[in-house]
XYZ file of C-alpha atoms in Angstrom:
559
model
C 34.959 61.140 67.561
C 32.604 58.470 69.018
C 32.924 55.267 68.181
C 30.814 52.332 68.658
C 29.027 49.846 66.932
C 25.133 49.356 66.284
C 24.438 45.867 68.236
C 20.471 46.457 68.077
C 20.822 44.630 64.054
C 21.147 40.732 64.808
C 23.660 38.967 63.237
C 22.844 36.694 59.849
C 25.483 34.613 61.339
C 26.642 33.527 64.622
C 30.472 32.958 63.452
C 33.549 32.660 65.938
C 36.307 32.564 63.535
C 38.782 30.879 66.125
C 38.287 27.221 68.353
C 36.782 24.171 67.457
C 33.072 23.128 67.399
C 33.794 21.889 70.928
C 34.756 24.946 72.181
C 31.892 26.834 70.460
C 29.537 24.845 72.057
C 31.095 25.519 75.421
C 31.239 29.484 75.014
C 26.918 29.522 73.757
C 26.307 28.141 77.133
C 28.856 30.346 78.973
C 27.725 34.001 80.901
C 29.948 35.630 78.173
C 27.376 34.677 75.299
C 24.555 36.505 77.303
C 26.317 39.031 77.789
C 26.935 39.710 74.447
C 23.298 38.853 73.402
C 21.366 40.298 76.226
C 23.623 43.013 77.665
C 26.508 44.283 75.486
C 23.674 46.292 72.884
C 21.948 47.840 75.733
C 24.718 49.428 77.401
C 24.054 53.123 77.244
C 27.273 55.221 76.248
C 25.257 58.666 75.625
C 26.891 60.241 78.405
C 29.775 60.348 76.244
C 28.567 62.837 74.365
C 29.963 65.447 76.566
C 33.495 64.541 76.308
C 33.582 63.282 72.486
C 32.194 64.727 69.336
C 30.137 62.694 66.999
C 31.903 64.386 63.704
C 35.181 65.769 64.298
C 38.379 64.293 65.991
C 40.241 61.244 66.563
C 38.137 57.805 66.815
C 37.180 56.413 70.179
C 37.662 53.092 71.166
C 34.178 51.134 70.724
C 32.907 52.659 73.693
C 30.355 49.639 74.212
C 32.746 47.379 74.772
C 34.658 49.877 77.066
C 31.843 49.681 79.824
C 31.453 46.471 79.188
C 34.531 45.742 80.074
C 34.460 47.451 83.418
C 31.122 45.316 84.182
C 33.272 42.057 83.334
C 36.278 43.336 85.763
C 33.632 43.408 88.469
C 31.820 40.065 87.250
C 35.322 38.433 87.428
C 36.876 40.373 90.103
C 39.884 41.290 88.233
C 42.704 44.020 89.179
C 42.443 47.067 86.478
C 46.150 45.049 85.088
C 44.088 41.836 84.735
C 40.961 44.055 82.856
C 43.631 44.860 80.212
C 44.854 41.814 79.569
C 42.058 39.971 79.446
C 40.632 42.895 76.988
C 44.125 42.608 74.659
C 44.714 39.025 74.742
C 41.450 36.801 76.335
C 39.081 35.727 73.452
C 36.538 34.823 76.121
C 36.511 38.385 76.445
C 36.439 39.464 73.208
C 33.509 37.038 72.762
C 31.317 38.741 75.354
C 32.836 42.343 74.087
C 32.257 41.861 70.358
C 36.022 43.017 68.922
C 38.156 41.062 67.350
C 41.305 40.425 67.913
C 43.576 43.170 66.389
C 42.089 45.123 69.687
C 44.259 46.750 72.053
C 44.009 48.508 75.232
C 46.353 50.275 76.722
C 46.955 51.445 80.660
C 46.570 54.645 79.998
C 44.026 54.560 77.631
C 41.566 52.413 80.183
C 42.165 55.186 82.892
C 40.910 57.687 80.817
C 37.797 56.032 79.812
C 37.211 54.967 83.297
C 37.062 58.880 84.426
C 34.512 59.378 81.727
C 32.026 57.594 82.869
C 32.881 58.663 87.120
C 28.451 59.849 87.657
C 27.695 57.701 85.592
C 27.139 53.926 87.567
C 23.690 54.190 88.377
C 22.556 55.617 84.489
C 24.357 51.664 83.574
C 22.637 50.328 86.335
C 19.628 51.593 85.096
C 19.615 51.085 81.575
C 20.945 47.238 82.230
C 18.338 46.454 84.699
C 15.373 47.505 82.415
C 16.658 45.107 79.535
C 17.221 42.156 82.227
C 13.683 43.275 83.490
C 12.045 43.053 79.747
C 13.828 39.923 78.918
C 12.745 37.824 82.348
C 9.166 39.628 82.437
C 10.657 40.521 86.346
C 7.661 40.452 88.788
C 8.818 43.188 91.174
C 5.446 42.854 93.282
C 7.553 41.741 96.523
C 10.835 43.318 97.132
C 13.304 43.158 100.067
C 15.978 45.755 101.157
C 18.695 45.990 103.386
C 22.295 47.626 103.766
C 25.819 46.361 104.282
C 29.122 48.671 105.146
C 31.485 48.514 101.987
C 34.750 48.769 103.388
C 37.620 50.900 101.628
C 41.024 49.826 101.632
C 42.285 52.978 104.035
C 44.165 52.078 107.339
C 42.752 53.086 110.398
C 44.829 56.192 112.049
C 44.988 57.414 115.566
C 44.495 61.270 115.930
C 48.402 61.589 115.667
C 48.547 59.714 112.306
C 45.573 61.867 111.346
C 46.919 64.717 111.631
C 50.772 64.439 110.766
C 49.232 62.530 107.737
C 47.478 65.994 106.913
C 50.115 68.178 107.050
C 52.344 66.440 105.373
C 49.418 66.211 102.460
C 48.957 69.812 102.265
C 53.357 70.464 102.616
C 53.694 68.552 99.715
C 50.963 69.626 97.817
C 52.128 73.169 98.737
C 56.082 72.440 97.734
C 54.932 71.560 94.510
C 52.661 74.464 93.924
C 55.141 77.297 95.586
C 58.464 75.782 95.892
C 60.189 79.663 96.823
C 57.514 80.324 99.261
C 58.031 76.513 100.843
C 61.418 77.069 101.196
C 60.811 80.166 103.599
C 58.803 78.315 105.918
C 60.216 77.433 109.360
C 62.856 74.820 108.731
C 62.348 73.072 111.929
C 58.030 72.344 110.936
C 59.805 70.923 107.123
C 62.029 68.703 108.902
C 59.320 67.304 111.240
C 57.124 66.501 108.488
C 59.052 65.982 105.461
C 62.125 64.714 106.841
C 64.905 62.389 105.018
C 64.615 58.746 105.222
C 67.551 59.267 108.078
C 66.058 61.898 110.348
C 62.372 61.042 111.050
C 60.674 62.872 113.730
C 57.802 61.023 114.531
C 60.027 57.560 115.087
C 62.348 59.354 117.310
C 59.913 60.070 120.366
C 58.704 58.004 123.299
C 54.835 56.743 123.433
C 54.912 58.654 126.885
C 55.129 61.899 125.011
C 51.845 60.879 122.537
C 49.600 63.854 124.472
C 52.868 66.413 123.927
C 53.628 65.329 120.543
C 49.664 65.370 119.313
C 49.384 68.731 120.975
C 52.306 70.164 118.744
C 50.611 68.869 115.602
C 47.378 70.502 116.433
C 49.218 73.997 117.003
C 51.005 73.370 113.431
C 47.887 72.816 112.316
C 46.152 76.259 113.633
C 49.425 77.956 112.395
C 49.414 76.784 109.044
C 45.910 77.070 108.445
C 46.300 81.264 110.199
C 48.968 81.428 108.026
C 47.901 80.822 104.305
C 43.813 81.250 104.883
C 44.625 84.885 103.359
C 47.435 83.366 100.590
C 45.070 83.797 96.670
C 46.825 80.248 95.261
C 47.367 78.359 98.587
C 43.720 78.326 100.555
C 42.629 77.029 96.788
C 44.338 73.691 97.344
C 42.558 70.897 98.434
C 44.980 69.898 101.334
C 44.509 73.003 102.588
C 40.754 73.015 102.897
C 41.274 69.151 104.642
C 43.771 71.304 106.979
C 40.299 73.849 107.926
C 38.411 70.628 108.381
C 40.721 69.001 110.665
C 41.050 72.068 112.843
C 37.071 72.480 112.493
C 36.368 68.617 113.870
C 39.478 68.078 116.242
C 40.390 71.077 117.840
C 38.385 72.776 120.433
C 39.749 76.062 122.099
C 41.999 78.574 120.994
C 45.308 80.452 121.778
C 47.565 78.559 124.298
C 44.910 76.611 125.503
C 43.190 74.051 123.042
C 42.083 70.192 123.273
C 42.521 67.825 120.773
C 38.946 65.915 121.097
C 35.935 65.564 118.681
C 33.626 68.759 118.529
C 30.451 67.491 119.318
C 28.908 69.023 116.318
C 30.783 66.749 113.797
C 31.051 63.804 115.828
C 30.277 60.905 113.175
C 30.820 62.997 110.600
C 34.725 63.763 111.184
C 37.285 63.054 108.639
C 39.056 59.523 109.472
C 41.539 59.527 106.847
C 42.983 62.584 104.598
C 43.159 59.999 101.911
C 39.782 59.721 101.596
C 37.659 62.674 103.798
C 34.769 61.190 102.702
C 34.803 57.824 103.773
C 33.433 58.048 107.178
C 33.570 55.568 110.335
C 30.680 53.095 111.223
C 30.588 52.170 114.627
C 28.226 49.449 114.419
C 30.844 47.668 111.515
C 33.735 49.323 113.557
C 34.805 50.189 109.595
C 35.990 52.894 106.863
C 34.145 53.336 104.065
C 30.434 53.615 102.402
C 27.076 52.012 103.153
C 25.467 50.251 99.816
C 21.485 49.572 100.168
C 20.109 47.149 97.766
C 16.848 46.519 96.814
C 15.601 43.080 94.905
C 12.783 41.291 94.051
C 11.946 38.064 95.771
C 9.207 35.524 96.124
C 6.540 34.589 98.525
C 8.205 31.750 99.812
C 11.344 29.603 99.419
C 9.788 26.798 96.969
C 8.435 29.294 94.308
C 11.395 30.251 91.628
C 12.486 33.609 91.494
C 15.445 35.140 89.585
C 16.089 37.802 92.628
C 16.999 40.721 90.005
C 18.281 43.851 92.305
C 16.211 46.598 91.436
C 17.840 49.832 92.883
C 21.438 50.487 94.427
C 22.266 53.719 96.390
C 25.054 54.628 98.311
C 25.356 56.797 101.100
C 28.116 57.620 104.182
C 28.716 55.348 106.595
C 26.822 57.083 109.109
C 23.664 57.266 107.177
C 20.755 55.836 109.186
C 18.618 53.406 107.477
C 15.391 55.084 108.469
C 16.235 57.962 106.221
C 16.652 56.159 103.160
C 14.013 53.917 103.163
C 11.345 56.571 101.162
C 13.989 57.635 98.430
C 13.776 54.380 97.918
C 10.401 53.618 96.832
C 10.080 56.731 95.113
C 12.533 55.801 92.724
C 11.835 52.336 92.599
C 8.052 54.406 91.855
C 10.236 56.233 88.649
C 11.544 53.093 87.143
C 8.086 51.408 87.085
C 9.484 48.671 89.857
C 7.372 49.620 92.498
C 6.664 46.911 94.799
C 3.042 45.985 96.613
C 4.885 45.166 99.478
C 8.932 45.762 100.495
C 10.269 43.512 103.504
C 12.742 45.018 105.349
C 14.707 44.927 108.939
C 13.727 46.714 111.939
C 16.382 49.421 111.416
C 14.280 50.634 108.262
C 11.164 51.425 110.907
C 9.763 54.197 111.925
C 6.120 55.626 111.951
C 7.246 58.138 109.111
C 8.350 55.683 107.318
C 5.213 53.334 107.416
C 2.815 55.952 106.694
C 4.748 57.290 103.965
C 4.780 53.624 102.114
C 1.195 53.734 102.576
C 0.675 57.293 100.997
C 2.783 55.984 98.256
C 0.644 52.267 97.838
C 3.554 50.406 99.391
C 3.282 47.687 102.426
C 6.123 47.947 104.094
C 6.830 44.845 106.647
C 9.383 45.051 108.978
C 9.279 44.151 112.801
C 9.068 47.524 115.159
C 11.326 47.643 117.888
C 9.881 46.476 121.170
C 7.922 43.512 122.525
C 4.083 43.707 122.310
C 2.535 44.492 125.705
C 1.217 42.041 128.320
C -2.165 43.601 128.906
C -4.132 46.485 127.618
C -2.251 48.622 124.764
C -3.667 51.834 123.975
C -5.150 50.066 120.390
C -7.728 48.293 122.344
C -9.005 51.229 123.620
C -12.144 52.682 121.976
C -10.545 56.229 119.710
C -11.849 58.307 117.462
C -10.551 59.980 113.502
C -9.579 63.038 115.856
C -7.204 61.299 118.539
C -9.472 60.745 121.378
C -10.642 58.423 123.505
C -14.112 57.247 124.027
C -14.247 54.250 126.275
C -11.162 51.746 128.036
C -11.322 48.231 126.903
C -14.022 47.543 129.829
C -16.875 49.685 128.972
C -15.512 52.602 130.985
C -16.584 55.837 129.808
C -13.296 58.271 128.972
C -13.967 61.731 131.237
C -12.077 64.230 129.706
C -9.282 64.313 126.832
C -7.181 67.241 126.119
C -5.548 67.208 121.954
C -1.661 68.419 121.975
C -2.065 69.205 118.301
C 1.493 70.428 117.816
C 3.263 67.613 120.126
C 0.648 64.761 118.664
C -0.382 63.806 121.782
C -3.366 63.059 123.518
C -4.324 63.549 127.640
C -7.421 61.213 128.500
C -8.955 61.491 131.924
C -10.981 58.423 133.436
C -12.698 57.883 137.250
C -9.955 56.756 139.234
C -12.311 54.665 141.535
C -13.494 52.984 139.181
C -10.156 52.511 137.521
C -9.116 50.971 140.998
C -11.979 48.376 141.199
C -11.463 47.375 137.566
C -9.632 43.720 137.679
C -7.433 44.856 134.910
C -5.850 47.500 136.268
C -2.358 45.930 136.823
C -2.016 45.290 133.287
C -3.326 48.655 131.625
C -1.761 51.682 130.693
C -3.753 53.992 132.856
C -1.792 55.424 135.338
C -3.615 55.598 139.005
C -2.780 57.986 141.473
C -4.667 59.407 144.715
C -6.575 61.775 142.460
C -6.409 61.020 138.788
C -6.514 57.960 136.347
C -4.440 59.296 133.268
C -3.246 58.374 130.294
C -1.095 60.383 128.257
C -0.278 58.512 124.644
C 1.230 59.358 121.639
C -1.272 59.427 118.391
C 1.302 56.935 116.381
C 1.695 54.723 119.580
C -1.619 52.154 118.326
C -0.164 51.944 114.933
C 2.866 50.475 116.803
C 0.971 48.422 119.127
C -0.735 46.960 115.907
C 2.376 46.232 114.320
C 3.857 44.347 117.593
C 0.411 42.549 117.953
C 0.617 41.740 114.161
C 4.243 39.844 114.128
C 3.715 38.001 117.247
C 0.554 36.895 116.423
C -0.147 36.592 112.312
C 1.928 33.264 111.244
C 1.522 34.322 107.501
C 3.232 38.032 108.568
C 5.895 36.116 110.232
C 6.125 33.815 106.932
C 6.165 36.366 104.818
C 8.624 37.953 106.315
C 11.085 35.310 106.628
C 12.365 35.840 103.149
C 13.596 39.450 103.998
C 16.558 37.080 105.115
C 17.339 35.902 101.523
C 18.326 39.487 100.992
C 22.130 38.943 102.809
C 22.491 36.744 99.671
C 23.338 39.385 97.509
C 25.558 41.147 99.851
C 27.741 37.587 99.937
C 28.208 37.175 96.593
C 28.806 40.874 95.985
C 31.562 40.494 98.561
C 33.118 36.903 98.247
C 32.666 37.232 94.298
C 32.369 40.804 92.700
C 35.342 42.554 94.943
C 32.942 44.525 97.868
C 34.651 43.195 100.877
C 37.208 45.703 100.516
C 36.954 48.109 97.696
C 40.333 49.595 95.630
C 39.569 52.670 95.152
C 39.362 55.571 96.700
C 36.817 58.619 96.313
C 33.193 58.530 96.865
C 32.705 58.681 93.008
C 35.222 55.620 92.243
C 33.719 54.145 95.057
C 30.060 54.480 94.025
C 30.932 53.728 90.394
C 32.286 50.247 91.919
C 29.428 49.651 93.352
C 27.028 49.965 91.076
C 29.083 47.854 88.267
C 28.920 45.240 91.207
C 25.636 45.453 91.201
C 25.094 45.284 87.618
C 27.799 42.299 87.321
C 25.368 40.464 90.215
C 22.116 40.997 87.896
C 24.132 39.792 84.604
C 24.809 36.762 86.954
C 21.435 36.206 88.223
C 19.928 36.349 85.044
C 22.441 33.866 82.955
C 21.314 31.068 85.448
C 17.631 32.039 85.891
C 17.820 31.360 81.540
C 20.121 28.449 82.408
C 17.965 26.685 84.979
C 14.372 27.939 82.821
C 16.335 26.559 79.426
C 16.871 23.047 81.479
C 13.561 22.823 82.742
C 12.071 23.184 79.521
C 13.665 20.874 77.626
C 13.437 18.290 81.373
C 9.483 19.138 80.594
C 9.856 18.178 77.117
C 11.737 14.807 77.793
C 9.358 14.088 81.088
C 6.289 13.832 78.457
C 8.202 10.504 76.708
C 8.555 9.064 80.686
C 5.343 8.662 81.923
C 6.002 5.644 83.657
C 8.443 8.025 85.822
C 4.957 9.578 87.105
C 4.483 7.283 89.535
C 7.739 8.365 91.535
C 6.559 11.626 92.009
C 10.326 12.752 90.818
C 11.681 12.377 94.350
C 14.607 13.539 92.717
C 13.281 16.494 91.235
C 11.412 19.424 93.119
C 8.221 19.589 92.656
C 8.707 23.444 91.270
C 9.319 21.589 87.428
C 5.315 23.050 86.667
C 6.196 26.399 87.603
C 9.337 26.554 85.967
C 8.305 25.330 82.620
C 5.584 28.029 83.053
C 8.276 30.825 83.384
C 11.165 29.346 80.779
C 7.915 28.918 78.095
C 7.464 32.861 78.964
C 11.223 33.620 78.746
C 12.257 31.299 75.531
C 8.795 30.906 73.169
């Protein structure tokens, strides 16, 4: 039965029946007493639902607390042994949780909760982020977005690794399932990969014998995988379907004569560890594991106050290319009622597709294209019309002929090549002269590009703007160095993506206890500041000059 109590009521009294006034003070100023005002009743635990009944059965633990718990463990970047303790026996934690202290957690109990709510990171995410939004009145007019590689803790095999690593997977998954119909198999492929502690295989042989020995694994392989693809129980198991997928990525040929190299189909794709098959390779990161994007809000510049909120989290493979994720991303930053004027981003998130699709959707995008802006002519400064052609070069000379590739987007103009020879400019434009033709052959998006070059190495206030898409690595540091992302525990692209997004969450509840920390100083500093006007004169060399904007935004947050 669910469980949990109704935090939406405020409390008469704000009572903490254990410490001293001291220590009260100390905890109302601490992250855990926003939590437990600003976050802990907005948690959603709906999703529950499914697993629990609301009428019948035994009692749930407060199921509030539960997540909030696992938002904590990230905050803190505590083991899942730490997570309980602190829940059974920290009263910091209790604080921030709301329970009292006959609570108890066990081991067990906190890995069962913890697969309930496997899906479920980004409905959190969600829910939390439109309470911080509410409560800091979060301008999300200018955004920034990048990705990082999350790395999982899996060990990086060779192919010979990979595949004994397999087998042995699927043998002992099999022994356990069909322990008669294991004992039949050939004793000599048992004792090679399950042997005793006394008579291991793999140790015994010479590194000169690597190509011999990886050969022999990839003929078990095909053998095993002929062998039980027919068998009702055994081609259910999930070793044996990372046996077909080894054999699928790995093995080329058939008979006597296969090659252990990647097919060129799956190259990228291919399963680097059997541990987890869907933690893929990066070869830009040279890592294992999962790429994050983040999204936040951010301000103009570096002297206007901003609380940097992130506003949307996905995760994808490691071989996802940021130019494919860069429209799913405003359209549900478009869902959430976040959706930025303008989103700054790196060059890796650029593409024509990509910039016209912002602009369908009323977003700016600004991020550098690839490629220096040319020295001369580009085909922008030629005269064009709405249907791709050209009217005149950039010197008054009449375009002869142009022939429309509709379905390649491309566009063939024709211009006199002696006049094209006498023209002073024609070392520096993109016509191309020969004996009997001046042509240019262009590509319809190729001026939008040339625009975009033009614009970043010649508009300061683009080049301004854009400077702050470098604040953005910010969140990936803490993230890392703080909230456990530099090498993730888990393994799984659901435990994974469930740690990230608590990380993510954990970095918001952070961001948002000091924005009310700094917003709470600077108000009362404003208050104090009107008794000092002799102070005035100085100018507050020891104070920013951002105390005007700030008392603006704490007024907004705290009156």
């Amino acid at each position: 039965m669910i469980r949990s109590k109704d935090r939406r009521q405020k409390e008469l009294m704000d009572f903490i029946p254990w410490g001293t006034e001291r220590h009260h003070k100390i905890l109302k100023s601490s992250i855990y007493h926003t939590f437990r005002k600003d976050i802990l009743p907005n948690i959603p635990i709906h999703f529950f639902a499914k697993h629990f009944s609301e009428e019948f059965g035994r009692p749930t633990k407060d199921l509030q607390s539960l997540v909030g718990l696992f938002i904590l463990q990230a905050l803190r970047d505590m083991t899942d042994l730490e997570a309980i303790e602190a829940y059974s026996f920290n009263d910091t934690f209790r604080y921030a949780l709301d329970i009292s202290r006959s609570e108890y957690l066990s081991e067990r109990s906190y890995y069962y909760y913890r697969a309930k709510i496997l899906g479920e990171g980004a409905t959190v995410f969600n829910k939390i982020l439109a309470s911080i939004t509410k409560r800091l009145q979060l301008d999300a007019a200018l955004q920034r977005t990048d990705s990082t590689m999350v790395q999982v803790n899996l060990a990086r095999m060779s192919k010979l690794e990979l595949f004994s690593t397999t087998i042995k997977k699927f043998l002992g998954e099999f022994r356990q399932a069909h322990p008669i119909i294991y004992g039949r198999l050939d004793q000599e492929l048992r004792d090679r990969y399950l042997p005793t502690k006394e008579n291991s295989w793999f140790a015994n042989n010479k590194p000169s014998q690597y190509k011999e020995i990886l050969l022999l694994a990839a003929k078990d392989v095909l053998g095993l995988v002929a062998q039980f693809k027919d068998h009702p129980s055994a081609c259910q198991l999930p070793s044996f379907a990372l046996l077909v997928r080894l054999a699928e990525e790995q093995i080329v040929g058939g008979g006597e004569e296969i090659v252990v190299q990647p097919n060129k189909d799956t190259k990228g794709t291919a399963m680097a560890n059997p541990h987890d098959p869907d933690a893929h390779y990066n070869g830009h990161y040279k890592k294992v594991g999962y790429k994050a994007d983040f999204t936040e809000s951010c301000a103009k510049d570096k002297d206007t106050p901003h609380p940097k909120i992130v506003t949307q989290v996905s995760v994808h493979p490691a071989n996802t290319s940021d130019k494919t994720t860069i429209l799913d991303t405003v359209e549900v930053l478009e869902d959430k009622g976040l959706k930025p004027q303008t989103l700054l981003a790196d060059n890796g998130y650029d593409s024509d597709g990509n910039q016209q699709g912002c602009v369908d959707r009323g977003v700016e995008l600004v991020c550098p294209p690839s490629g220096a802006p040319a020295d001369g002519f580009g085909v922008m400064d030629f005269v064009r019309t709405e249907e791709n052609t050209i009217i005149s070069c950039p010197m008054g000379q009449q375009c002869a002929e142009n022939i429309v590739h509709s379905g390649r987007k491309k566009t063939v103009s024709h211009f006199d090549p002696a006049r094209c020879r006498e023209c002073p400019h024609s070392h520096d434009c993109p016509v191309k002269i020969t004996k009997r033709k001046a042509r240019l052959e262009w590509n319809w998006k190729k001026p939008r590009i040339e625009a975009r070059r033009r614009m970043f190495a010649e508009d300061t206030e683009t080049r301004a703007l854009y400077r702050q898409r470098a604040g953005g690595e910010s969140a990936f540091s803490v993230a890392k160095r703080k909230l456990g992302l530099n090498r993730l525990r888990r393994r799984g692209r659901e435990k994974a993506t469930l740690s990230i997004f608590l990380a993510a969450t954990a970095l918001n509840v952070l961001r948002m206890h000091n924005w009310l920390a700094w917003c709470l100083f600077s108000l009362q500093f404003s208050k104090i500041s009107r008794f000092l006007a002799f102070f005035r004169n100085l100018k507050f060399s020891f104070f920013p000059i951002r105390t005007k904007i700030f008392r603006q935004l704490a007024q907004a947050c705290f009156c």
